XYZ file of N, CA and C in Angstrom:
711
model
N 8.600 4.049 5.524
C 9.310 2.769 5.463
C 10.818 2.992 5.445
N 11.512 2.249 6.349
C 13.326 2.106 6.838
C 13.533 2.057 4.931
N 14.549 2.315 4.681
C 14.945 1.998 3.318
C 15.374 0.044 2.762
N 15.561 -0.226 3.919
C 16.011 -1.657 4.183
C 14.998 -2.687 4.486
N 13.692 -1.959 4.583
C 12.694 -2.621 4.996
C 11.711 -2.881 4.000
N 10.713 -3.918 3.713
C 10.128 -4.277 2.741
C 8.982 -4.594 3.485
N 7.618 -4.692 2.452
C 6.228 -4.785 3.006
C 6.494 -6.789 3.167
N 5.322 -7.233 4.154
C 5.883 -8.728 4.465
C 5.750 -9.758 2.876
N 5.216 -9.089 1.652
C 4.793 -9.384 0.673
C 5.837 -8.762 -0.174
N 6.287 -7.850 -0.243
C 7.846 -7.642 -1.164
C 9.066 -8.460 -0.266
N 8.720 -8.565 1.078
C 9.951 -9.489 1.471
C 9.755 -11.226 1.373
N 9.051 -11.591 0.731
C 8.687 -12.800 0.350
C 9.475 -12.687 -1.238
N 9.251 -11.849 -1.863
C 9.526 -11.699 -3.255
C 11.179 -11.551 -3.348
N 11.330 -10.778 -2.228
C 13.137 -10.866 -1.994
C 14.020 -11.842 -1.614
N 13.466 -12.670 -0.892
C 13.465 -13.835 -0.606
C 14.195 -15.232 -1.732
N 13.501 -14.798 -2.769
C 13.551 -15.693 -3.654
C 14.712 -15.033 -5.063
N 14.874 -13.509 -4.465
C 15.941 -13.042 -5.731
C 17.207 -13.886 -5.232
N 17.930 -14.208 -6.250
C 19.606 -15.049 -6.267
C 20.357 -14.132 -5.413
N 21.594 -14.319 -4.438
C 22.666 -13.427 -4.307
C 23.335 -12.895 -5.510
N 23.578 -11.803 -5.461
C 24.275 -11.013 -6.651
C 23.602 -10.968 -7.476
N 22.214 -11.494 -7.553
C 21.422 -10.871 -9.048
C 21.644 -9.452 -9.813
N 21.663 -9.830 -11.034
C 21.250 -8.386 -11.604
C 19.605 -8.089 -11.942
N 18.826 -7.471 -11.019
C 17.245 -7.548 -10.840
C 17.283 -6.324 -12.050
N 15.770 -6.810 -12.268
C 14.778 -5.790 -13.037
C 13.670 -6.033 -12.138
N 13.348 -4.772 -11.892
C 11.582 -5.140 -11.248
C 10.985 -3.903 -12.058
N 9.717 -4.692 -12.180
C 8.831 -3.988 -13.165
C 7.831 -3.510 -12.620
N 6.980 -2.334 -13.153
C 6.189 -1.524 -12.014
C 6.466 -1.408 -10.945
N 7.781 -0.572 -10.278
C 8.424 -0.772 -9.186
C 8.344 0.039 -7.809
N 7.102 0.829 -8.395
C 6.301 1.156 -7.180
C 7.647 2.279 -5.986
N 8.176 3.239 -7.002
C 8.855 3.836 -5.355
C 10.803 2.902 -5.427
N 10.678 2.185 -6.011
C 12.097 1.302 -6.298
C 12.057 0.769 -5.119
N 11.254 0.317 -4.334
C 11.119 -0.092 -2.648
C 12.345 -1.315 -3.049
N 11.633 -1.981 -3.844
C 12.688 -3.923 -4.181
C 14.095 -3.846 -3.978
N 14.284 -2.983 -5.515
C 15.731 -3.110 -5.990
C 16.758 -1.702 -4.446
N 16.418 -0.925 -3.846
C 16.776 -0.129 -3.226
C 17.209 -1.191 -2.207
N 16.251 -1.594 -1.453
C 16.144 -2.343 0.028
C 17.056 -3.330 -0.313
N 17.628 -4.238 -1.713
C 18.097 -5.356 -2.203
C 19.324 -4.838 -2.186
N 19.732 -3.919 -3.037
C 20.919 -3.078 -3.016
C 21.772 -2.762 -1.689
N 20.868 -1.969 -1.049
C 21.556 -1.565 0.794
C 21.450 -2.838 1.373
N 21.220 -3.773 1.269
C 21.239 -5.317 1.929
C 22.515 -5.835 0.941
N 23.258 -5.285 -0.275
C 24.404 -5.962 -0.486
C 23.679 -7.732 -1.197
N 22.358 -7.456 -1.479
C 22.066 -8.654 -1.914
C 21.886 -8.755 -3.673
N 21.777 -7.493 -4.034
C 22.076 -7.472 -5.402
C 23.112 -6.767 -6.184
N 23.630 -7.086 -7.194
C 25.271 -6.240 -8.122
C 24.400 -4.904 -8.765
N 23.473 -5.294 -9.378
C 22.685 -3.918 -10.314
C 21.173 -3.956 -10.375
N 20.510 -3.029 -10.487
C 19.098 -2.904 -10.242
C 18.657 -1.973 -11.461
N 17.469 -2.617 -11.780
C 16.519 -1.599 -12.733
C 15.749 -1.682 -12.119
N 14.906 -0.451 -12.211
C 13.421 -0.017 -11.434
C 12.370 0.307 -12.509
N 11.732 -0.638 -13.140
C 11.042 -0.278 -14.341
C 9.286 0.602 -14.064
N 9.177 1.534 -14.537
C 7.870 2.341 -14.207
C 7.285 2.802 -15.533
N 5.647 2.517 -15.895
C 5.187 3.251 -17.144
C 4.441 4.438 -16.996
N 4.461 4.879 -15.898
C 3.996 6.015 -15.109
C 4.968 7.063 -14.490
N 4.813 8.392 -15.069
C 5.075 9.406 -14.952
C 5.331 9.496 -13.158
N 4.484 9.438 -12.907
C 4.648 9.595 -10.855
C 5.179 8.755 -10.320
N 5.156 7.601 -10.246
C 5.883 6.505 -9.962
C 7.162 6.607 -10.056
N 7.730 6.945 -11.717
C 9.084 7.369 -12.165
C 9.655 7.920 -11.628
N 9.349 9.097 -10.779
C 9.480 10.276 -10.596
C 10.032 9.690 -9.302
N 8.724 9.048 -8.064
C 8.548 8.649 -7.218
C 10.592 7.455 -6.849
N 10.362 6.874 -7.834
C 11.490 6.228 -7.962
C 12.870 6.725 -7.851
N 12.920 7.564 -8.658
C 14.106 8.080 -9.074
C 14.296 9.053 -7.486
N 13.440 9.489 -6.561
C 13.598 10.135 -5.576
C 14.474 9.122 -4.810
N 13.567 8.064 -4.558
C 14.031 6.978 -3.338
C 15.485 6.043 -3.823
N 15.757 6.373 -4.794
C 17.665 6.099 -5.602
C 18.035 6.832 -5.475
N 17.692 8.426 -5.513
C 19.416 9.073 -4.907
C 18.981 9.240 -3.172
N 17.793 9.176 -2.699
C 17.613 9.301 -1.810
C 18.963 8.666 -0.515
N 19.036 7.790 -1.157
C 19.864 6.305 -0.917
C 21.204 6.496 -1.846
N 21.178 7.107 -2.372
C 22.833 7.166 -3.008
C 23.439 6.066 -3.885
N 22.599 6.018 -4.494
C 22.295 4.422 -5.352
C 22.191 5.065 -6.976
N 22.532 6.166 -7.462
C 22.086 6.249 -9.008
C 23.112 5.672 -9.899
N 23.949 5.105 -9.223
C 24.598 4.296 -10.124
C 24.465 2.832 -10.078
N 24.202 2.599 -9.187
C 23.799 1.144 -9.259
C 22.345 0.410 -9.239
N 21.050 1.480 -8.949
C 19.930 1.308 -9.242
C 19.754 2.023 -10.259
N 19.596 1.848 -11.515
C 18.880 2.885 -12.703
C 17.240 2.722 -13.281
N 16.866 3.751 -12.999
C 15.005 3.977 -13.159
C 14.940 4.520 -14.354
N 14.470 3.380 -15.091
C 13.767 3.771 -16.185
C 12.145 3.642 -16.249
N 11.608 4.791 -17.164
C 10.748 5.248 -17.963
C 9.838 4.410 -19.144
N 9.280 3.628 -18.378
C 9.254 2.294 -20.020
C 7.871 0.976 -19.361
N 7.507 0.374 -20.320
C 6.513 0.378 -20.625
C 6.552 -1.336 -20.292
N 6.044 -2.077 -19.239
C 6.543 -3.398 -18.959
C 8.152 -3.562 -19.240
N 8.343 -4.716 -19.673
C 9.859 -5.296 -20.021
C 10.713 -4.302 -21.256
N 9.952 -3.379 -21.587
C 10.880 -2.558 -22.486
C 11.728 -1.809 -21.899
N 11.792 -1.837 -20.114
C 12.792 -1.338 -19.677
C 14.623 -1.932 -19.348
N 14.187 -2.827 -20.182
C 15.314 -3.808 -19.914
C 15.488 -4.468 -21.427
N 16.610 -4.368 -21.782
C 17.780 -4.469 -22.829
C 18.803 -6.321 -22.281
N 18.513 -6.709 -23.300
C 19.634 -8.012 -23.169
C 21.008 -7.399 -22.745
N 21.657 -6.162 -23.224
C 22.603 -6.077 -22.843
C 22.853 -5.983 -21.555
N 21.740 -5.887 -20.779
C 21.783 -5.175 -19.503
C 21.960 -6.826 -18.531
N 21.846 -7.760 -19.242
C 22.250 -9.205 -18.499
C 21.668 -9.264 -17.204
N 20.201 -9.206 -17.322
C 19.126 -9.173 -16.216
C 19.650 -10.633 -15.762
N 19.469 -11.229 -14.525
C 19.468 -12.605 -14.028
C 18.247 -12.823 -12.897
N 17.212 -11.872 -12.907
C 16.185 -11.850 -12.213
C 15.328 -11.019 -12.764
N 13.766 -11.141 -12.857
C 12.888 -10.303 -12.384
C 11.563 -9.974 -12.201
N 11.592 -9.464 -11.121
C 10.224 -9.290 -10.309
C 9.439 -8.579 -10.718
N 8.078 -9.290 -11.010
C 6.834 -8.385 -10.784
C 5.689 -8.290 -10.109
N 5.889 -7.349 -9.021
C 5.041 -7.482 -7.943
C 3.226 -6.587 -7.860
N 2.820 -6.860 -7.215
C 1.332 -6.047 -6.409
C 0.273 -5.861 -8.264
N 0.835 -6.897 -9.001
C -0.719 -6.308 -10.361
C -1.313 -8.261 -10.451
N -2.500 -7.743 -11.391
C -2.872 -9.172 -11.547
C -2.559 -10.025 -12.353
N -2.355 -11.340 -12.278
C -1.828 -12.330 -12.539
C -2.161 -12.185 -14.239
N -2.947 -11.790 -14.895
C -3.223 -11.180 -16.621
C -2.388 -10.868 -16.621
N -2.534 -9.224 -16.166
C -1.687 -8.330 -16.598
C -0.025 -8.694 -16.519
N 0.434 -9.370 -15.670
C 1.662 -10.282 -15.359
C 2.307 -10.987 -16.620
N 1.313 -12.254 -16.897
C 1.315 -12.802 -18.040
C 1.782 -11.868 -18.974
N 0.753 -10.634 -19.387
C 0.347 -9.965 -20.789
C 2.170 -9.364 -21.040
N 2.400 -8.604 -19.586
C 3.577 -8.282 -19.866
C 4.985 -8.944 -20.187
N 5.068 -10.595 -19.152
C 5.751 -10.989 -20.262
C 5.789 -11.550 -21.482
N 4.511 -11.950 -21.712
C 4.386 -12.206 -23.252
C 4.946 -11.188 -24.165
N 4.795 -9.834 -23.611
C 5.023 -8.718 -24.502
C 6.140 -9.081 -24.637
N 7.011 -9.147 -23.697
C 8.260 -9.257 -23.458
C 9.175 -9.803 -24.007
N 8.440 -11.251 -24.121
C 9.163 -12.266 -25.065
C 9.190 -11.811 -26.492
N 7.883 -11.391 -27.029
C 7.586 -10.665 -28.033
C 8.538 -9.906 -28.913
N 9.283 -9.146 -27.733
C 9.665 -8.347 -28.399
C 11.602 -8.154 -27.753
N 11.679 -9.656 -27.915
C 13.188 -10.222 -27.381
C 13.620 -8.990 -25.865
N 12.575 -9.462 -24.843
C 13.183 -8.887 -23.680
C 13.880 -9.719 -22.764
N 13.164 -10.582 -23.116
C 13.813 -12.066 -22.396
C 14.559 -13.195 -22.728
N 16.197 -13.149 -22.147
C 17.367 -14.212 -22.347
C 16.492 -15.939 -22.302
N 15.336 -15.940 -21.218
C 15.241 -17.257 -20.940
C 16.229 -17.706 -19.889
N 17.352 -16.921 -19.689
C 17.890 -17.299 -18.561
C 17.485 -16.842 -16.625
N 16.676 -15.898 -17.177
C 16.411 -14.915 -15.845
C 15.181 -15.934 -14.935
N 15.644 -16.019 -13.836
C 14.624 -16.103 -12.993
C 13.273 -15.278 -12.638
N 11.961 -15.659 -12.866
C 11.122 -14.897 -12.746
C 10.277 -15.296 -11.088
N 10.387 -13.483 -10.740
C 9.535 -13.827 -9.502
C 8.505 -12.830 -9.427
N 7.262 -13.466 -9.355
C 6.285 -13.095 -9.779
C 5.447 -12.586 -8.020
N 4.531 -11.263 -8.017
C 3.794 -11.696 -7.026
C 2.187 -11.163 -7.358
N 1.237 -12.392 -8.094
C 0.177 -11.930 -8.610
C -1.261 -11.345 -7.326
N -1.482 -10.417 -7.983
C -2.925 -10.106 -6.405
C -4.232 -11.013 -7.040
N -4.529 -11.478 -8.115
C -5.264 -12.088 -8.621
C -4.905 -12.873 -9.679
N -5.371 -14.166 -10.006
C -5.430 -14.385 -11.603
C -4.228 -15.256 -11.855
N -4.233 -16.393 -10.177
C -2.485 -17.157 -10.251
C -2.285 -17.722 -11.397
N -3.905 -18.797 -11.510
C -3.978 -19.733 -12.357
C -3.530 -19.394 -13.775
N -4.074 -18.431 -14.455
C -3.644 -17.911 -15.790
C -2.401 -17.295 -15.678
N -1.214 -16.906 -14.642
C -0.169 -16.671 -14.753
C 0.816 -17.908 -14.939
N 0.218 -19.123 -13.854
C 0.989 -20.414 -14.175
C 0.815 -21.069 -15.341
N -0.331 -21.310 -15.766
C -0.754 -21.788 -17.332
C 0.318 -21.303 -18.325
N 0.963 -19.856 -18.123
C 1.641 -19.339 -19.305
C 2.689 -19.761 -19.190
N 3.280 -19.321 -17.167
C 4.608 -19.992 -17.280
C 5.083 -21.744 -18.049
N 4.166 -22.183 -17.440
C 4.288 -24.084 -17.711
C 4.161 -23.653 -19.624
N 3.534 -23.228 -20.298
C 3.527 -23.384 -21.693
C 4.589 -22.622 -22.159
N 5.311 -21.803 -21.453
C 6.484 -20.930 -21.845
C 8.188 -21.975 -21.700
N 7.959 -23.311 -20.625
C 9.055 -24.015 -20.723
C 9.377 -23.454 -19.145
N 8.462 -22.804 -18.390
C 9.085 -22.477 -17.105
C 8.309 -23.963 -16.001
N 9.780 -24.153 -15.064
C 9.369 -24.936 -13.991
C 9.338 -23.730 -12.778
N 7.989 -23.725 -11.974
C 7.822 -23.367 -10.783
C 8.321 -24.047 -9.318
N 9.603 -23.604 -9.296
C 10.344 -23.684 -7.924
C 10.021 -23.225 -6.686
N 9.217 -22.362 -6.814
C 9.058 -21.837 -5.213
C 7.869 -21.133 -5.231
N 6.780 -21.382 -3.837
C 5.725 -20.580 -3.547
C 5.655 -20.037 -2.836
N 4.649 -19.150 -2.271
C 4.553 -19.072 -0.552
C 3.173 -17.955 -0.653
N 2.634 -18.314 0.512
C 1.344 -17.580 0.259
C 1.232 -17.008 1.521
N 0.826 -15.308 1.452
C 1.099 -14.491 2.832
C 0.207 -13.365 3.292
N 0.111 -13.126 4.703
C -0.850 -12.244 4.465
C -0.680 -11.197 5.200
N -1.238 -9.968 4.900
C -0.410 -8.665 4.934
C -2.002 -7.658 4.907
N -2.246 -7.022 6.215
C -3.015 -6.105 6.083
C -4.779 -6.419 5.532
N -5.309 -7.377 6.315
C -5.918 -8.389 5.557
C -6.687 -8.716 4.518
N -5.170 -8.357 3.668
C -5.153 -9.450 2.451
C -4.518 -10.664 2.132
N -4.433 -11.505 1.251
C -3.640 -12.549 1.280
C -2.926 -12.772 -0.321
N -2.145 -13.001 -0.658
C -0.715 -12.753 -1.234
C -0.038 -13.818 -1.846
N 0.350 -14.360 -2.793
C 0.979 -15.756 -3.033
C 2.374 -14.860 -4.261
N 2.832 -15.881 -3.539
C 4.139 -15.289 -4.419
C 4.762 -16.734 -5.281
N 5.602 -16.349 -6.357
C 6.114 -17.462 -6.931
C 7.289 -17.161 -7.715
N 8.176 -18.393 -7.811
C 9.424 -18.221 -8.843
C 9.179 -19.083 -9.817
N 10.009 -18.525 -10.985
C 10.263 -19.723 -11.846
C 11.494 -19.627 -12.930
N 11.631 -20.906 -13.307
C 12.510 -20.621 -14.224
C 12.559 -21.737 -15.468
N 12.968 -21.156 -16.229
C 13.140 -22.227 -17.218
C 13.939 -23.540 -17.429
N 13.423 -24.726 -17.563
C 14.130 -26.013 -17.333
C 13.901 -27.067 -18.756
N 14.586 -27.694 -18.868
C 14.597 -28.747 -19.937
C 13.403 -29.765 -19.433
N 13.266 -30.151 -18.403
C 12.023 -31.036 -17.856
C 11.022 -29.985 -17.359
N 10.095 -30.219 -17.320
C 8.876 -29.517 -16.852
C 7.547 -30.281 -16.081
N 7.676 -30.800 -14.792
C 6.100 -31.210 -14.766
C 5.096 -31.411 -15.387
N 4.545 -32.293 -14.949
C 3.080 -32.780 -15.841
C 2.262 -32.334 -14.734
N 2.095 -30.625 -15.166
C 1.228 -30.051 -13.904
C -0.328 -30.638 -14.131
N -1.097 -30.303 -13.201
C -2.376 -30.962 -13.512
C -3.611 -29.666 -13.444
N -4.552 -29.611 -13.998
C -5.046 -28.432 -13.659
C -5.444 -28.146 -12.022
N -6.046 -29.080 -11.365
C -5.831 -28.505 -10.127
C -4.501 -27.794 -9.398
N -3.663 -28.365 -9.498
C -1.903 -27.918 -9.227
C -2.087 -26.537 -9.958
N -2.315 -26.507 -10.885
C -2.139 -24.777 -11.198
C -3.687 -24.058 -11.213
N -4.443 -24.242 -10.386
C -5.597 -23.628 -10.077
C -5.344 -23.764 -8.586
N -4.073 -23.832 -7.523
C -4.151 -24.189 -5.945
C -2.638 -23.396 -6.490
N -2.016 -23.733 -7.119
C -0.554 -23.917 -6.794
C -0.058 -25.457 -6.549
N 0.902 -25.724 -7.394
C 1.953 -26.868 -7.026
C 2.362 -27.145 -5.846
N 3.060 -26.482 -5.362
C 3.797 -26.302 -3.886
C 2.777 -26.239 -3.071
N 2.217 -25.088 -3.083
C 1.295 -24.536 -1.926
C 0.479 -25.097 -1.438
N 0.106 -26.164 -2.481
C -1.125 -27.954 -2.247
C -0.785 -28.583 -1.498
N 0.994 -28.839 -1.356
C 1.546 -29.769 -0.657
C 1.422 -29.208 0.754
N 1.638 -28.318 0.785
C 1.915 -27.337 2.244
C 0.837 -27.277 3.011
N -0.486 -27.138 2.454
C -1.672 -26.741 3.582
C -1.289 -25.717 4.277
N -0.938 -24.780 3.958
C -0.659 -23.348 5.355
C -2.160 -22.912 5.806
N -1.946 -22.457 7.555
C -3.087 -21.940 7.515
C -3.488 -20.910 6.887
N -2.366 -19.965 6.076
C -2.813 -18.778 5.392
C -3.627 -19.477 4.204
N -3.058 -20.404 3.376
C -3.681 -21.181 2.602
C -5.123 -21.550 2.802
N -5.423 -22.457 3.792
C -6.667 -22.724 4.289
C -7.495 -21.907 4.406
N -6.549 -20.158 4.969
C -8.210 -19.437 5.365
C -8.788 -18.771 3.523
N -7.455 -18.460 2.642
C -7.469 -18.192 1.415
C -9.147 -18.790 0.890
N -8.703 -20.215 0.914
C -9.354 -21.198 0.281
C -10.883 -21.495 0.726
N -10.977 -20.946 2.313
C -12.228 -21.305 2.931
C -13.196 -19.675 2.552
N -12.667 -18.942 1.823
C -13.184 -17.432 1.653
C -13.519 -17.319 0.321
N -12.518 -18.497 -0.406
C -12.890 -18.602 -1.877
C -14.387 -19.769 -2.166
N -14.179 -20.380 -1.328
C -15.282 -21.470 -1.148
C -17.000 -20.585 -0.873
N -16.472 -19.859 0.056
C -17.922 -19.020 0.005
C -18.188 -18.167 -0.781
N -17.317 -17.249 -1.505
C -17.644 -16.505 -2.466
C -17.839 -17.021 -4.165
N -17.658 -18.524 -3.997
C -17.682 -19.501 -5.362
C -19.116 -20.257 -5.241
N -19.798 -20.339 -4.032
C -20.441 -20.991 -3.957
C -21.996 -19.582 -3.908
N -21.498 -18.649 -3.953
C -22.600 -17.254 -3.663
C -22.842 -17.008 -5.453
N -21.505 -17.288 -6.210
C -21.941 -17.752 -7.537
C -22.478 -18.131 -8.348
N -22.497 -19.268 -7.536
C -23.168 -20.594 -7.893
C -24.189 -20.630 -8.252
N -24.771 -20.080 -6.741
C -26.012 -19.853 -6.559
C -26.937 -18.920 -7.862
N -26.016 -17.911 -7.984
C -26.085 -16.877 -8.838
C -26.550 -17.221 -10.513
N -25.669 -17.762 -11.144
C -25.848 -18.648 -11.794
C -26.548 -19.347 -12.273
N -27.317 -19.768 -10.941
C -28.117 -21.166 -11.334
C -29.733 -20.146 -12.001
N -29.880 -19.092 -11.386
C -30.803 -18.142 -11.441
C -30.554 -17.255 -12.815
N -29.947 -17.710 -13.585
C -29.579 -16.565 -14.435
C -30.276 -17.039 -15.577
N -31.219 -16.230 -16.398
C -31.452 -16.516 -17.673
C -30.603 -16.879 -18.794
N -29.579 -16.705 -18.857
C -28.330 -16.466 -19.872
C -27.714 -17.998 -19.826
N -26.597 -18.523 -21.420
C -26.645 -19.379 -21.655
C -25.314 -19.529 -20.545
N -25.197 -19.955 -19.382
C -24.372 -19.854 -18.698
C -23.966 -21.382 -18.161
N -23.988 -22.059 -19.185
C -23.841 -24.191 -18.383
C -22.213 -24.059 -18.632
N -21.288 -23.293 -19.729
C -19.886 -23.710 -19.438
C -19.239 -23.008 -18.042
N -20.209 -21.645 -17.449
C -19.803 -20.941 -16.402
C -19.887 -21.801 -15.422
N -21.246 -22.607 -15.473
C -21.438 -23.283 -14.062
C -20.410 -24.333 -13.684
N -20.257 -25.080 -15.242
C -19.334 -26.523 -14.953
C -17.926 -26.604 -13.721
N -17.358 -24.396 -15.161
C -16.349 -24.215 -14.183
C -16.126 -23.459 -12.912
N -17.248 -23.195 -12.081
C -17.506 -23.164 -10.825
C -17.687 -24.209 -10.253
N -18.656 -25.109 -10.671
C -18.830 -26.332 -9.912
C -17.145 -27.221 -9.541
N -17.025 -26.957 -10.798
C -15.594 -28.122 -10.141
C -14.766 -26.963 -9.514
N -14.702 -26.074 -9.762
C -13.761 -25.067 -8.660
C -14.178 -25.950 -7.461
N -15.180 -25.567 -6.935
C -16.129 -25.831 -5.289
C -15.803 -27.151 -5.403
N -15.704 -27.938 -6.116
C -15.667 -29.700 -5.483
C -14.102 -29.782 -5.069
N -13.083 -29.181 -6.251
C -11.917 -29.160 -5.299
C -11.619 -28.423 -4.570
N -11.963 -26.826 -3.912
C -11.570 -26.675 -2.881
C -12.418 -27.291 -1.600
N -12.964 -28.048 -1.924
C -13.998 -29.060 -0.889
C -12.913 -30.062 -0.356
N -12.342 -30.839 -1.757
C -11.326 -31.820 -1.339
C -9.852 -31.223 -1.054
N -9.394 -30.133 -1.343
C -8.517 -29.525 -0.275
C -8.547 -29.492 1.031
N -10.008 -28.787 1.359
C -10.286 -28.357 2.576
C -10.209 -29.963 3.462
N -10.928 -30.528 2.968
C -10.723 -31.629 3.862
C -9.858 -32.678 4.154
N -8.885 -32.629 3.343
C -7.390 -33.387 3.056
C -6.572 -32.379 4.302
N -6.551 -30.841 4.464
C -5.987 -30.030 5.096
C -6.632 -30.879 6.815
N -7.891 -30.797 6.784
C -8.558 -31.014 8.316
C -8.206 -32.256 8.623
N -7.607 -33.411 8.005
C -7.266 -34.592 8.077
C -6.031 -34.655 9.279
């Protein structure tokens, strides 16, 4: 990979960093983000956060690789413990894990005063949107921006957010689809949704066959499948 170049799923995520941010990206995989952001002149300072030994390592290659150790710094650290208030983060990304583990880390985060509340968060979950938005919306974050993409065939949703004095009266469908992404109908969306429909409904099935006390599992499958039913067909409209 060009040093300037990003997978079509980290360039969605770049997309949405501020000009002149000061980024943190967390699990940073190689510093691909903050490097490519940097030589694009689109960010002032970069952290490359890694809790892995190889990765770290991996990182710290592709910053001097690039001639960047002063303005990208790779730390060694464990989610958001790589980042210090002093360090006046104004962004940051966490890309390619699941939407839990996302959550878990910034909860930690907050936990343990990593987060101003001022930073823009851009998130890109591979699973598990719904329980990443649930936290943001109960954390005081409004979700500004989506986009859902697909790359190597997989498919990808990315999101920002930030904290606002007003907040939507999200609804649970809106954060089981996405806010935005409802409005949009993309066909990446559609085919997402028509793949989740069959593998919710192979469930179902599953389910219905199961000895085990499983009626709160079914409820929340069943209404999964009734609304991506009424997606699907609001989209074909």
């Amino acid at each position: 990979m060009n040093a300037k170049d990003l997978s079509i799923r980290l360039q969605k995520a770049a997309e949405y960093v501020p000009q002149g941010a000061r980024l943190a990206d967390i699990g940073s995989d190689h510093a691909y983000l903050p490097v490519a952001l940097m030589l694009q002149n689109r960010i002032s300072y970069g952290i490359a956060g890694e809790v892995v030994v190889g990765p770290f390592k991996s990182a710290q290659k592709q910053v001097a690789k690039n001639g960047l150790e002063k303005k990208v710094d790779v730390r060694l650290a464990d989610g958001l413990e790589a980042v210090e208030l002093a360090d006046e983060i104004s962004a940051i990304t966490i890309c390619g894990m699941g939407g839990v583990l996302i959550r878990d880390i910034l909860q930690r985060g907050k936990e343990k005063n990593r987060l101003s509340g001022k930073e823009r968060l851009i998130l890109q979950p591979n699973v598990g949107e719904k329980q990443l938005r649930h936290w943001l919306v109960a954390e005081g974050y409004k979700i500004i921006e989506e986009a859902i993409v697909a790359e190597n065939h997989k498919i990808y949703e990315v999101l920002a957010a930030e904290k606002a004095s007003s907040i939507p009266k999200y609804t649970e469908k809106e954060l089981f689809f996405g806010p935005i992404l409802l409005q949009e109908h993309s066909p990446i969306f559609i085919e997402k949704w028509q793949h989740k429909l069959a593998k919710s409904e192979r469930i179902l099935a599953s389910l219905h066959q199961s000895d085990k006390d499983v009626v709160d599992k079914i409820q929340a499958v069943s209404q999964e499948i009734e609304w991506i039913k009424e997606v699907l067909a609001d989209a074909g409209k």
